[in-house]
């Protein structure tokens, strides 16, 4: 319920599959952000139609919008990721490598930082380290020996350093994971899909929890983790398919949050749910199509939850000042606004905020209720 009367509606609901997220919202550990999306600057319907303001390129294309959601710098196709930039800043502020990035899905733009300032993200799987392929594993000793040799070429030295660092991280993380235990047990094994198979996403979250459990051994100070979950492009099935996917999300996060509470670090973690865009308000017959603004949640023990940030639209009709057709709504909150508060919480000094969020100044006058750390968190 919107008890303060700050939103366009007084009562909101969540998908019935999100029972655990609903519970955490009631406990004050989940907050939603309404109608958020990729922007360059605030824009109205007329400004969009007349193209008198900047807006992100290829608005409804998965690949472009996925990249922009992860870089949070819409007009710069070569931008580093928003967490990569934050990592660069934290390392520079500390004059030491205090930032570690981990990915359960390849090397996403989100984690891309500046070489020499931040080290590349470590790639994991639900079963542990990504490691070497079968063929490479058979000659691992030869590869290590080859790149332990002294070379005179700067290119050869750079390559050998990179490969040597990769093996060093494999050894360090392999040893750490070998010693890691979960305080809440193998909860992920209990999260099953409708066919009775274990949900891979729950296994991935459990692997993240195992890395977190080694934080003292790894001397972790600022860690970020990237996970992805596919198949929400529900053009032809926005019913059973969406229910299946959200069942997986809710089950995986129920185990993950329980484990972090058992480890005593729930208050030190922020989980951010993101997507490249929302979906159309109108049906195409069986599903929905690509849109713009969407609703997203953050969660964690320190999050000031039980509330909805941003502004939920007070008019969803075709006549709405935000509706550019088929229920595609212009975002009224930019990703920059949410990342501003998270970057503050993570330790980015205000004088470095423009480097972390190059477009942030475009939205400062747009803030009706700034999403700074004081708004997002119970205490700092």
mmCIF file of C-alpha atoms in Angstrom:
data_model
loop_
_atom_site.group_PDB
_atom_site.id
_atom_site.type_symbol
_atom_site.label_atom_id
_atom_site.label_comp_id
_atom_site.label_asym_id
_atom_site.label_seq_id
_atom_site.Cartn_x
_atom_site.Cartn_y
_atom_site.Cartn_z
ATOM 1 C CA UNK A 1 0.000 0.000 0.000
ATOM 2 C CA UNK A 2 1.121 3.540 -0.813
ATOM 3 C CA UNK A 3 0.377 4.943 2.620
ATOM 4 C CA UNK A 4 2.036 8.296 1.868
ATOM 5 C CA UNK A 5 0.024 8.931 -1.297
ATOM 6 C CA UNK A 6 3.165 9.505 -3.364
ATOM 7 C CA UNK A 7 2.257 7.202 -6.276
ATOM 8 C CA UNK A 8 -0.414 7.178 -8.947
ATOM 9 C CA UNK A 9 -2.173 4.266 -7.251
ATOM 10 C CA UNK A 10 -2.833 3.471 -3.615
ATOM 11 C CA UNK A 11 -2.448 -0.324 -3.784
ATOM 12 C CA UNK A 12 0.100 -2.339 -5.761
ATOM 13 C CA UNK A 13 0.657 -6.037 -6.284
ATOM 14 C CA UNK A 14 3.451 -8.420 -7.203
ATOM 15 C CA UNK A 15 3.255 -11.457 -9.435
ATOM 16 C CA UNK A 16 1.940 -14.388 -7.332
ATOM 17 C CA UNK A 17 5.159 -16.317 -7.990
ATOM 18 C CA UNK A 18 7.168 -13.732 -6.022
ATOM 19 C CA UNK A 19 6.101 -14.921 -2.575
ATOM 20 C CA UNK A 20 9.534 -14.561 -0.980
ATOM 21 C CA UNK A 21 10.157 -11.146 -2.543
ATOM 22 C CA UNK A 22 6.744 -10.080 -1.237
ATOM 23 C CA UNK A 23 7.683 -11.316 2.238
ATOM 24 C CA UNK A 24 10.981 -9.402 2.176
ATOM 25 C CA UNK A 25 9.145 -6.290 1.020
ATOM 26 C CA UNK A 26 6.895 -6.588 4.042
ATOM 27 C CA UNK A 27 9.939 -7.069 6.286
ATOM 28 C CA UNK A 28 11.523 -3.888 4.901
ATOM 29 C CA UNK A 29 14.316 -5.578 2.917
ATOM 30 C CA UNK A 30 12.988 -4.971 -0.614
ATOM 31 C CA UNK A 31 12.186 -1.693 -2.356
ATOM 32 C CA UNK A 32 10.866 -1.141 -5.870
ATOM 33 C CA UNK A 33 11.728 1.605 -8.350
ATOM 34 C CA UNK A 34 8.844 2.498 -10.648
ATOM 35 C CA UNK A 35 9.063 3.306 -14.347
ATOM 36 C CA UNK A 36 12.856 3.330 -14.608
ATOM 37 C CA UNK A 37 14.831 2.916 -17.810
ATOM 38 C CA UNK A 38 17.669 3.975 -20.072
ATOM 39 C CA UNK A 39 17.852 7.721 -20.679
ATOM 40 C CA UNK A 40 20.376 10.373 -21.691
ATOM 41 C CA UNK A 41 18.393 13.253 -20.197
ATOM 42 C CA UNK A 42 14.798 13.834 -19.032
ATOM 43 C CA UNK A 43 12.464 13.787 -22.017
ATOM 44 C CA UNK A 44 8.775 14.384 -22.664
ATOM 45 C CA UNK A 45 6.498 12.752 -25.206
ATOM 46 C CA UNK A 46 6.621 15.810 -27.477
ATOM 47 C CA UNK A 47 10.393 16.054 -27.188
ATOM 48 C CA UNK A 48 10.688 12.380 -28.083
ATOM 49 C CA UNK A 49 8.383 12.665 -31.089
ATOM 50 C CA UNK A 50 10.046 15.872 -32.303
ATOM 51 C CA UNK A 51 13.538 14.494 -31.505
ATOM 52 C CA UNK A 52 14.513 17.715 -29.750
ATOM 53 C CA UNK A 53 16.150 15.876 -26.849
ATOM 54 C CA UNK A 54 18.693 13.070 -26.789
ATOM 55 C CA UNK A 55 17.512 9.531 -26.098
ATOM 56 C CA UNK A 56 19.301 6.166 -26.304
ATOM 57 C CA UNK A 57 19.955 4.675 -29.743
ATOM 58 C CA UNK A 58 18.097 1.576 -30.974
ATOM 59 C CA UNK A 59 15.570 1.943 -28.161
ATOM 60 C CA UNK A 60 13.836 -1.407 -28.497
ATOM 61 C CA UNK A 61 16.791 -3.578 -29.560
ATOM 62 C CA UNK A 62 17.888 -6.217 -27.039
ATOM 63 C CA UNK A 63 21.634 -6.030 -27.696
ATOM 64 C CA UNK A 64 21.977 -2.245 -27.634
ATOM 65 C CA UNK A 65 19.718 -1.714 -24.624
ATOM 66 C CA UNK A 66 21.361 -4.554 -22.679
ATOM 67 C CA UNK A 67 24.739 -2.878 -23.168
ATOM 68 C CA UNK A 68 23.384 0.555 -22.205
ATOM 69 C CA UNK A 69 21.713 -0.820 -19.073
ATOM 70 C CA UNK A 70 25.095 -2.202 -18.045
ATOM 71 C CA UNK A 71 27.245 0.807 -19.001
ATOM 72 C CA UNK A 72 24.742 3.502 -17.905
ATOM 73 C CA UNK A 73 26.228 5.824 -20.517
ATOM 74 C CA UNK A 74 23.767 5.667 -23.375
ATOM 75 C CA UNK A 75 25.503 7.905 -25.907
ATOM 76 C CA UNK A 76 28.933 6.241 -25.556
ATOM 77 C CA UNK A 77 29.072 2.866 -27.295
ATOM 78 C CA UNK A 78 32.630 2.284 -26.042
ATOM 79 C CA UNK A 79 31.917 3.047 -22.374
ATOM 80 C CA UNK A 80 33.164 0.808 -19.587
ATOM 81 C CA UNK A 81 30.543 -0.822 -17.386
ATOM 82 C CA UNK A 82 29.033 1.127 -14.511
ATOM 83 C CA UNK A 83 30.424 -1.333 -11.964
ATOM 84 C CA UNK A 84 33.739 -1.379 -13.815
ATOM 85 C CA UNK A 85 33.973 2.403 -13.476
ATOM 86 C CA UNK A 86 32.973 2.235 -9.824
ATOM 87 C CA UNK A 87 35.686 -0.386 -9.274
ATOM 88 C CA UNK A 88 38.279 1.811 -10.974
ATOM 89 C CA UNK A 89 37.327 4.712 -8.703
ATOM 90 C CA UNK A 90 37.394 2.651 -5.518
ATOM 91 C CA UNK A 91 40.849 1.274 -6.369
ATOM 92 C CA UNK A 92 42.131 4.774 -7.180
ATOM 93 C CA UNK A 93 40.658 6.246 -3.974
ATOM 94 C CA UNK A 94 42.281 3.513 -1.878
ATOM 95 C CA UNK A 95 45.486 3.451 -3.931
ATOM 96 C CA UNK A 96 45.169 -0.330 -3.766
ATOM 97 C CA UNK A 97 43.217 -3.156 -5.380
ATOM 98 C CA UNK A 98 40.203 -3.425 -3.099
ATOM 99 C CA UNK A 99 37.614 -4.199 -5.791
ATOM 100 C CA UNK A 100 36.885 -7.705 -7.066
ATOM 101 C CA UNK A 101 34.388 -8.615 -9.777
ATOM 102 C CA UNK A 102 32.907 -12.040 -10.446
ATOM 103 C CA UNK A 103 30.661 -13.171 -13.265
ATOM 104 C CA UNK A 104 28.539 -16.290 -13.558
ATOM 105 C CA UNK A 105 27.903 -15.483 -17.246
ATOM 106 C CA UNK A 106 30.987 -14.737 -19.319
ATOM 107 C CA UNK A 107 32.430 -11.225 -19.387
ATOM 108 C CA UNK A 108 29.507 -8.763 -19.344
ATOM 109 C CA UNK A 109 29.906 -5.042 -20.175
ATOM 110 C CA UNK A 110 28.732 -4.229 -16.621
ATOM 111 C CA UNK A 111 32.059 -5.351 -15.113
ATOM 112 C CA UNK A 112 34.409 -3.920 -17.735
ATOM 113 C CA UNK A 113 36.914 -1.566 -16.133
ATOM 114 C CA UNK A 114 40.188 0.037 -17.172
ATOM 115 C CA UNK A 115 43.114 -2.378 -17.655
ATOM 116 C CA UNK A 116 45.862 -1.656 -15.155
ATOM 117 C CA UNK A 117 43.432 -0.004 -12.748
ATOM 118 C CA UNK A 118 41.114 -2.924 -12.038
ATOM 119 C CA UNK A 119 41.762 -6.578 -12.731
ATOM 120 C CA UNK A 120 39.405 -8.486 -15.051
ATOM 121 C CA UNK A 121 36.386 -10.228 -13.613
ATOM 122 C CA UNK A 122 36.764 -13.842 -12.496
ATOM 123 C CA UNK A 123 34.401 -16.122 -14.388
ATOM 124 C CA UNK A 124 32.604 -18.814 -12.400
ATOM 125 C CA UNK A 125 29.969 -21.454 -13.054
ATOM 126 C CA UNK A 126 27.390 -23.083 -10.832
ATOM 127 C CA UNK A 127 29.935 -25.846 -10.265
ATOM 128 C CA UNK A 128 32.895 -23.633 -9.393
ATOM 129 C CA UNK A 129 35.609 -22.019 -11.490
ATOM 130 C CA UNK A 130 35.148 -21.757 -15.228
ATOM 131 C CA UNK A 131 38.749 -22.932 -15.678
ATOM 132 C CA UNK A 132 40.301 -24.439 -18.790
ATOM 133 C CA UNK A 133 38.618 -26.480 -21.474
ATOM 134 C CA UNK A 134 39.268 -30.205 -21.768
ATOM 135 C CA UNK A 135 42.000 -29.925 -24.405
ATOM 136 C CA UNK A 136 43.784 -27.050 -22.631
ATOM 137 C CA UNK A 137 43.632 -28.900 -19.313
ATOM 138 C CA UNK A 138 45.660 -31.736 -20.799
ATOM 139 C CA UNK A 139 48.571 -29.378 -21.493
ATOM 140 C CA UNK A 140 48.093 -27.014 -18.565
ATOM 141 C CA UNK A 141 51.579 -27.732 -17.216
ATOM 142 C CA UNK A 142 53.147 -26.868 -20.582
ATOM 143 C CA UNK A 143 51.155 -23.629 -20.808
ATOM 144 C CA UNK A 144 52.259 -22.573 -17.333
ATOM 145 C CA UNK A 145 55.888 -23.417 -18.089
ATOM 146 C CA UNK A 146 55.828 -21.587 -21.417
ATOM 147 C CA UNK A 147 54.583 -18.371 -19.863
ATOM 148 C CA UNK A 148 57.012 -18.566 -16.952
ATOM 149 C CA UNK A 149 59.856 -17.955 -19.407
ATOM 150 C CA UNK A 150 61.505 -14.538 -19.655
ATOM 151 C CA UNK A 151 60.701 -12.704 -22.888
ATOM 152 C CA UNK A 152 62.109 -9.569 -24.486
ATOM 153 C CA UNK A 153 58.988 -8.518 -26.382
ATOM 154 C CA UNK A 154 56.634 -6.178 -24.525
ATOM 155 C CA UNK A 155 53.732 -7.896 -26.277
ATOM 156 C CA UNK A 156 54.921 -11.322 -25.239
ATOM 157 C CA UNK A 157 55.506 -10.099 -21.698
ATOM 158 C CA UNK A 158 52.004 -8.601 -21.523
ATOM 159 C CA UNK A 159 50.458 -11.840 -22.786
ATOM 160 C CA UNK A 160 52.457 -13.968 -20.360
ATOM 161 C CA UNK A 161 51.560 -11.663 -17.463
ATOM 162 C CA UNK A 162 47.876 -11.946 -18.309
ATOM 163 C CA UNK A 163 47.977 -15.723 -18.594
ATOM 164 C CA UNK A 164 50.071 -15.984 -15.444
ATOM 165 C CA UNK A 165 47.548 -13.853 -13.583
ATOM 166 C CA UNK A 166 44.734 -16.098 -14.833
ATOM 167 C CA UNK A 167 46.423 -19.191 -13.422
ATOM 168 C CA UNK A 168 47.148 -17.352 -10.173
ATOM 169 C CA UNK A 169 43.453 -16.526 -9.776
ATOM 170 C CA UNK A 170 42.477 -20.110 -10.643
ATOM 171 C CA UNK A 171 44.773 -21.375 -7.891
ATOM 172 C CA UNK A 172 43.641 -18.807 -5.302
ATOM 173 C CA UNK A 173 39.920 -19.201 -5.953
ATOM 174 C CA UNK A 174 40.161 -22.958 -6.333
ATOM 175 C CA UNK A 175 41.788 -23.247 -2.911
ATOM 176 C CA UNK A 176 39.272 -20.840 -1.369
ATOM 177 C CA UNK A 177 36.241 -22.627 -2.792
ATOM 178 C CA UNK A 178 37.673 -25.943 -1.661
ATOM 179 C CA UNK A 179 37.577 -24.653 1.909
ATOM 180 C CA UNK A 180 34.244 -22.845 1.624
ATOM 181 C CA UNK A 181 31.200 -24.222 3.428
ATOM 182 C CA UNK A 182 27.630 -22.980 3.465
ATOM 183 C CA UNK A 183 26.080 -22.295 6.841
ATOM 184 C CA UNK A 184 22.577 -22.967 5.513
ATOM 185 C CA UNK A 185 23.432 -26.203 3.722
ATOM 186 C CA UNK A 186 22.639 -27.162 0.118
ATOM 187 C CA UNK A 187 19.402 -25.193 -0.059
ATOM 188 C CA UNK A 188 19.650 -24.843 -3.851
ATOM 189 C CA UNK A 189 19.113 -28.584 -4.212
ATOM 190 C CA UNK A 190 15.567 -28.049 -2.949
ATOM 191 C CA UNK A 191 14.684 -25.515 -5.680
ATOM 192 C CA UNK A 192 13.185 -27.542 -8.522
ATOM 193 C CA UNK A 193 11.447 -26.616 -11.758
ATOM 194 C CA UNK A 194 8.162 -28.086 -12.899
ATOM 195 C CA UNK A 195 9.973 -31.092 -14.378
ATOM 196 C CA UNK A 196 11.602 -31.807 -11.023
ATOM 197 C CA UNK A 197 15.080 -30.714 -12.136
ATOM 198 C CA UNK A 198 17.299 -28.481 -10.023
ATOM 199 C CA UNK A 199 17.157 -24.814 -11.011
ATOM 200 C CA UNK A 200 20.541 -23.753 -12.390
ATOM 201 C CA UNK A 201 20.073 -20.163 -11.252
ATOM 202 C CA UNK A 202 19.732 -21.330 -7.635
ATOM 203 C CA UNK A 203 23.015 -23.234 -8.014
ATOM 204 C CA UNK A 204 24.672 -20.090 -9.366
ATOM 205 C CA UNK A 205 23.483 -17.996 -6.436
ATOM 206 C CA UNK A 206 24.777 -20.690 -4.115
ATOM 207 C CA UNK A 207 28.191 -20.443 -5.759
ATOM 208 C CA UNK A 208 28.139 -16.685 -5.159
ATOM 209 C CA UNK A 209 27.347 -17.368 -1.497
ATOM 210 C CA UNK A 210 30.326 -19.734 -1.325
ATOM 211 C CA UNK A 211 32.637 -16.993 -2.609
ATOM 212 C CA UNK A 212 31.158 -14.606 -0.054
ATOM 213 C CA UNK A 213 31.840 -17.186 2.654
ATOM 214 C CA UNK A 214 35.567 -16.981 1.808
ATOM 215 C CA UNK A 215 35.665 -13.196 2.180
ATOM 216 C CA UNK A 216 38.136 -13.270 5.082
ATOM 217 C CA UNK A 217 40.430 -15.745 3.347
ATOM 218 C CA UNK A 218 40.350 -13.689 0.143
ATOM 219 C CA UNK A 219 40.656 -10.424 2.142
ATOM 220 C CA UNK A 220 37.627 -9.072 0.319
ATOM 221 C CA UNK A 221 36.680 -5.437 0.766
ATOM 222 C CA UNK A 222 34.392 -4.561 -2.165
ATOM 223 C CA UNK A 223 33.036 -7.444 -4.263
ATOM 224 C CA UNK A 224 30.456 -7.439 -7.058
ATOM 225 C CA UNK A 225 28.774 -10.418 -8.711
ATOM 226 C CA UNK A 226 26.924 -10.658 -12.012
ATOM 227 C CA UNK A 227 24.267 -13.270 -12.766
ATOM 228 C CA UNK A 228 21.845 -13.416 -15.672
ATOM 229 C CA UNK A 229 18.597 -15.252 -16.284
ATOM 230 C CA UNK A 230 17.199 -15.630 -19.771
ATOM 231 C CA UNK A 231 14.067 -16.128 -21.747
ATOM 232 C CA UNK A 232 11.860 -13.231 -20.665
ATOM 233 C CA UNK A 233 11.282 -12.172 -24.284
ATOM 234 C CA UNK A 234 7.691 -13.328 -24.034
ATOM 235 C CA UNK A 235 6.328 -12.338 -27.437
ATOM 236 C CA UNK A 236 4.292 -15.532 -27.640
ATOM 237 C CA UNK A 237 3.850 -16.586 -24.008
ATOM 238 C CA UNK A 238 3.436 -14.056 -21.245
ATOM 239 C CA UNK A 239 1.508 -16.461 -19.023
ATOM 240 C CA UNK A 240 2.948 -19.884 -18.081
ATOM 241 C CA UNK A 241 6.444 -18.940 -19.287
ATOM 242 C CA UNK A 242 6.647 -15.879 -17.051
ATOM 243 C CA UNK A 243 5.316 -17.870 -14.113
ATOM 244 C CA UNK A 244 7.986 -20.546 -14.596
ATOM 245 C CA UNK A 245 10.761 -17.957 -14.730
ATOM 246 C CA UNK A 246 9.586 -16.003 -11.708
ATOM 247 C CA UNK A 247 9.194 -19.228 -9.718
ATOM 248 C CA UNK A 248 12.903 -19.853 -10.384
ATOM 249 C CA UNK A 249 13.882 -16.303 -9.385
ATOM 250 C CA UNK A 250 11.886 -16.398 -6.179
ATOM 251 C CA UNK A 251 13.178 -19.819 -5.145
ATOM 252 C CA UNK A 252 16.794 -18.934 -5.908
ATOM 253 C CA UNK A 253 16.599 -15.682 -3.950
ATOM 254 C CA UNK A 254 14.899 -17.354 -0.995
ATOM 255 C CA UNK A 255 17.897 -19.667 -0.565
ATOM 256 C CA UNK A 256 20.388 -16.883 -1.268
ATOM 257 C CA UNK A 257 18.940 -14.466 1.284
ATOM 258 C CA UNK A 258 18.660 -17.225 3.907
ATOM 259 C CA UNK A 259 22.326 -18.143 3.412
ATOM 260 C CA UNK A 260 23.522 -14.541 3.679
ATOM 261 C CA UNK A 261 21.499 -14.104 6.861
ATOM 262 C CA UNK A 262 23.133 -17.243 8.251
ATOM 263 C CA UNK A 263 26.564 -15.876 7.357
ATOM 264 C CA UNK A 264 25.728 -12.609 9.113
ATOM 265 C CA UNK A 265 26.325 -10.450 6.032
ATOM 266 C CA UNK A 266 22.764 -9.773 4.852
ATOM 267 C CA UNK A 267 23.041 -6.133 5.954
ATOM 268 C CA UNK A 268 26.194 -5.679 3.847
ATOM 269 C CA UNK A 269 24.741 -6.825 0.531
ATOM 270 C CA UNK A 270 22.662 -5.042 -2.110
ATOM 271 C CA UNK A 271 20.960 -7.075 -4.825
ATOM 272 C CA UNK A 272 19.839 -5.168 -7.934
ATOM 273 C CA UNK A 273 17.397 -6.584 -10.474
ATOM 274 C CA UNK A 274 17.765 -5.097 -13.954
ATOM 275 C CA UNK A 275 16.540 -5.628 -17.488
ATOM 276 C CA UNK A 276 17.224 -3.871 -20.773
ATOM 277 C CA UNK A 277 13.630 -2.599 -21.010
ATOM 278 C CA UNK A 278 10.077 -3.179 -19.879
ATOM 279 C CA UNK A 279 7.275 -4.730 -21.936
ATOM 280 C CA UNK A 280 4.326 -3.198 -23.769
ATOM 281 C CA UNK A 281 1.157 -2.669 -21.764
ATOM 282 C CA UNK A 282 -0.887 -4.023 -24.679
ATOM 283 C CA UNK A 283 -0.893 -7.631 -25.851
ATOM 284 C CA UNK A 284 0.171 -8.817 -29.279
ATOM 285 C CA UNK A 285 -2.226 -11.716 -28.951
ATOM 286 C CA UNK A 286 -0.217 -14.184 -26.894
ATOM 287 C CA UNK A 287 2.430 -12.055 -25.253
ATOM 288 C CA UNK A 288 4.025 -8.617 -25.112
ATOM 289 C CA UNK A 289 6.641 -6.725 -27.098
ATOM 290 C CA UNK A 290 9.664 -4.568 -26.347
ATOM 291 C CA UNK A 291 8.950 -1.331 -24.509
ATOM 292 C CA UNK A 292 10.946 1.246 -22.492
ATOM 293 C CA UNK A 293 10.306 2.036 -18.826
ATOM 294 C CA UNK A 294 9.957 -0.851 -16.361
ATOM 295 C CA UNK A 295 9.698 -1.611 -12.651
ATOM 296 C CA UNK A 296 12.706 -3.049 -10.782
ATOM 297 C CA UNK A 297 13.589 -3.996 -7.232
ATOM 298 C CA UNK A 298 16.608 -3.863 -4.959
ATOM 299 C CA UNK A 299 17.004 -5.914 -1.804
ATOM 300 C CA UNK A 300 19.301 -6.363 1.147
ATOM 301 C CA UNK A 301 19.300 -6.186 4.918
ATOM 302 C CA UNK A 302 20.413 -2.548 4.881
ATOM 303 C CA UNK A 303 17.923 -1.463 2.208
ATOM 304 C CA UNK A 304 15.192 0.908 3.357
ATOM 305 C CA UNK A 305 12.503 -1.343 1.960
ATOM 306 C CA UNK A 306 8.751 -1.546 2.005
ATOM 307 C CA UNK A 307 8.462 1.410 -0.353
ATOM 308 C CA UNK A 308 8.287 2.336 -4.034
ATOM 309 C CA UNK A 309 10.792 4.892 -5.317
ATOM 310 C CA UNK A 310 10.317 6.958 -8.433
ATOM 311 C CA UNK A 311 6.901 7.731 -9.872
ATOM 312 C CA UNK A 312 4.444 5.095 -11.010
ATOM 313 C CA UNK A 313 2.451 6.520 -13.968
ATOM 314 C CA UNK A 314 -0.950 7.941 -13.027
ATOM 315 C CA UNK A 315 -2.263 7.369 -16.570
ATOM 316 C CA UNK A 316 -1.677 4.208 -18.601
ATOM 317 C CA UNK A 317 -4.025 5.074 -21.480
ATOM 318 C CA UNK A 318 -3.042 6.064 -25.007
ATOM 319 C CA UNK A 319 -3.619 9.684 -23.996
ATOM 320 C CA UNK A 320 -0.925 9.545 -21.320
ATOM 321 C CA UNK A 321 1.914 12.047 -21.597
ATOM 322 C CA UNK A 322 4.285 9.090 -21.174
ATOM 323 C CA UNK A 323 2.729 6.610 -23.618
ATOM 324 C CA UNK A 324 4.501 6.675 -26.988
ATOM 325 C CA UNK A 325 2.344 3.877 -28.379
ATOM 326 C CA UNK A 326 1.171 0.405 -27.381
ATOM 327 C CA UNK A 327 1.836 1.140 -23.746
ATOM 328 C CA UNK A 328 5.516 1.895 -24.220
ATOM 329 C CA UNK A 329 6.125 4.332 -21.385
ATOM 330 C CA UNK A 330 8.850 6.967 -21.268
ATOM 331 C CA UNK A 331 10.888 6.363 -18.086
ATOM 332 C CA UNK A 332 10.532 9.012 -15.400
ATOM 333 C CA UNK A 333 13.503 7.699 -13.406
ATOM 334 C CA UNK A 334 16.905 7.061 -14.983
ATOM 335 C CA UNK A 335 19.259 4.250 -14.037
ATOM 336 C CA UNK A 336 21.747 6.981 -13.124
ATOM 337 C CA UNK A 337 19.515 7.987 -10.223
ATOM 338 C CA UNK A 338 19.485 4.508 -8.662
ATOM 339 C CA UNK A 339 23.196 3.939 -9.256
ATOM 340 C CA UNK A 340 23.937 7.287 -7.601
ATOM 341 C CA UNK A 341 22.726 6.039 -4.223
ATOM 342 C CA UNK A 342 24.331 2.637 -4.664
ATOM 343 C CA UNK A 343 27.681 4.198 -5.621
ATOM 344 C CA UNK A 344 27.531 6.365 -2.491
ATOM 345 C CA UNK A 345 26.788 3.298 -0.353
ATOM 346 C CA UNK A 346 29.668 1.456 -1.999
ATOM 347 C CA UNK A 347 32.106 4.231 -1.109
ATOM 348 C CA UNK A 348 32.476 6.437 -4.195
ATOM 349 C CA UNK A 349 33.383 9.956 -3.124
ATOM 350 C CA UNK A 350 31.051 12.656 -4.405
ATOM 351 C CA UNK A 351 33.838 14.406 -6.301
ATOM 352 C CA UNK A 352 34.280 11.237 -8.378
ATOM 353 C CA UNK A 353 30.590 10.691 -9.064
ATOM 354 C CA UNK A 354 30.674 12.289 -12.519
ATOM 355 C CA UNK A 355 33.287 9.742 -13.568
ATOM 356 C CA UNK A 356 31.114 6.911 -12.291
ATOM 357 C CA UNK A 357 27.906 8.331 -13.800
ATOM 358 C CA UNK A 358 28.696 10.713 -16.691
ATOM 359 C CA UNK A 359 25.036 11.644 -17.305
ATOM 360 C CA UNK A 360 24.044 12.112 -13.662
ATOM 361 C CA UNK A 361 24.085 15.922 -13.814
ATOM 362 C CA UNK A 362 21.395 15.785 -16.516
ATOM 363 C CA UNK A 363 18.954 14.465 -13.931
ATOM 364 C CA UNK A 364 19.808 16.497 -10.850
ATOM 365 C CA UNK A 365 17.032 19.024 -11.521
ATOM 366 C CA UNK A 366 14.676 16.112 -12.240
ATOM 367 C CA UNK A 367 14.915 14.745 -8.715
ATOM 368 C CA UNK A 368 11.636 15.051 -6.868
ATOM 369 C CA UNK A 369 12.927 12.641 -4.225
ATOM 370 C CA UNK A 370 16.630 11.999 -4.858
ATOM 371 C CA UNK A 371 17.648 8.356 -4.871
ATOM 372 C CA UNK A 372 20.745 9.007 -2.829
ATOM 373 C CA UNK A 373 22.092 6.571 -0.255
ATOM 374 C CA UNK A 374 20.036 8.214 2.495
ATOM 375 C CA UNK A 375 16.858 7.386 0.604
ATOM 376 C CA UNK A 376 17.869 3.867 -0.401
ATOM 377 C CA UNK A 377 19.389 2.627 2.861
ATOM 378 C CA UNK A 378 18.372 2.575 6.488
ATOM 379 C CA UNK A 379 21.818 3.707 7.606
ATOM 380 C CA UNK A 380 25.313 4.095 6.141
#
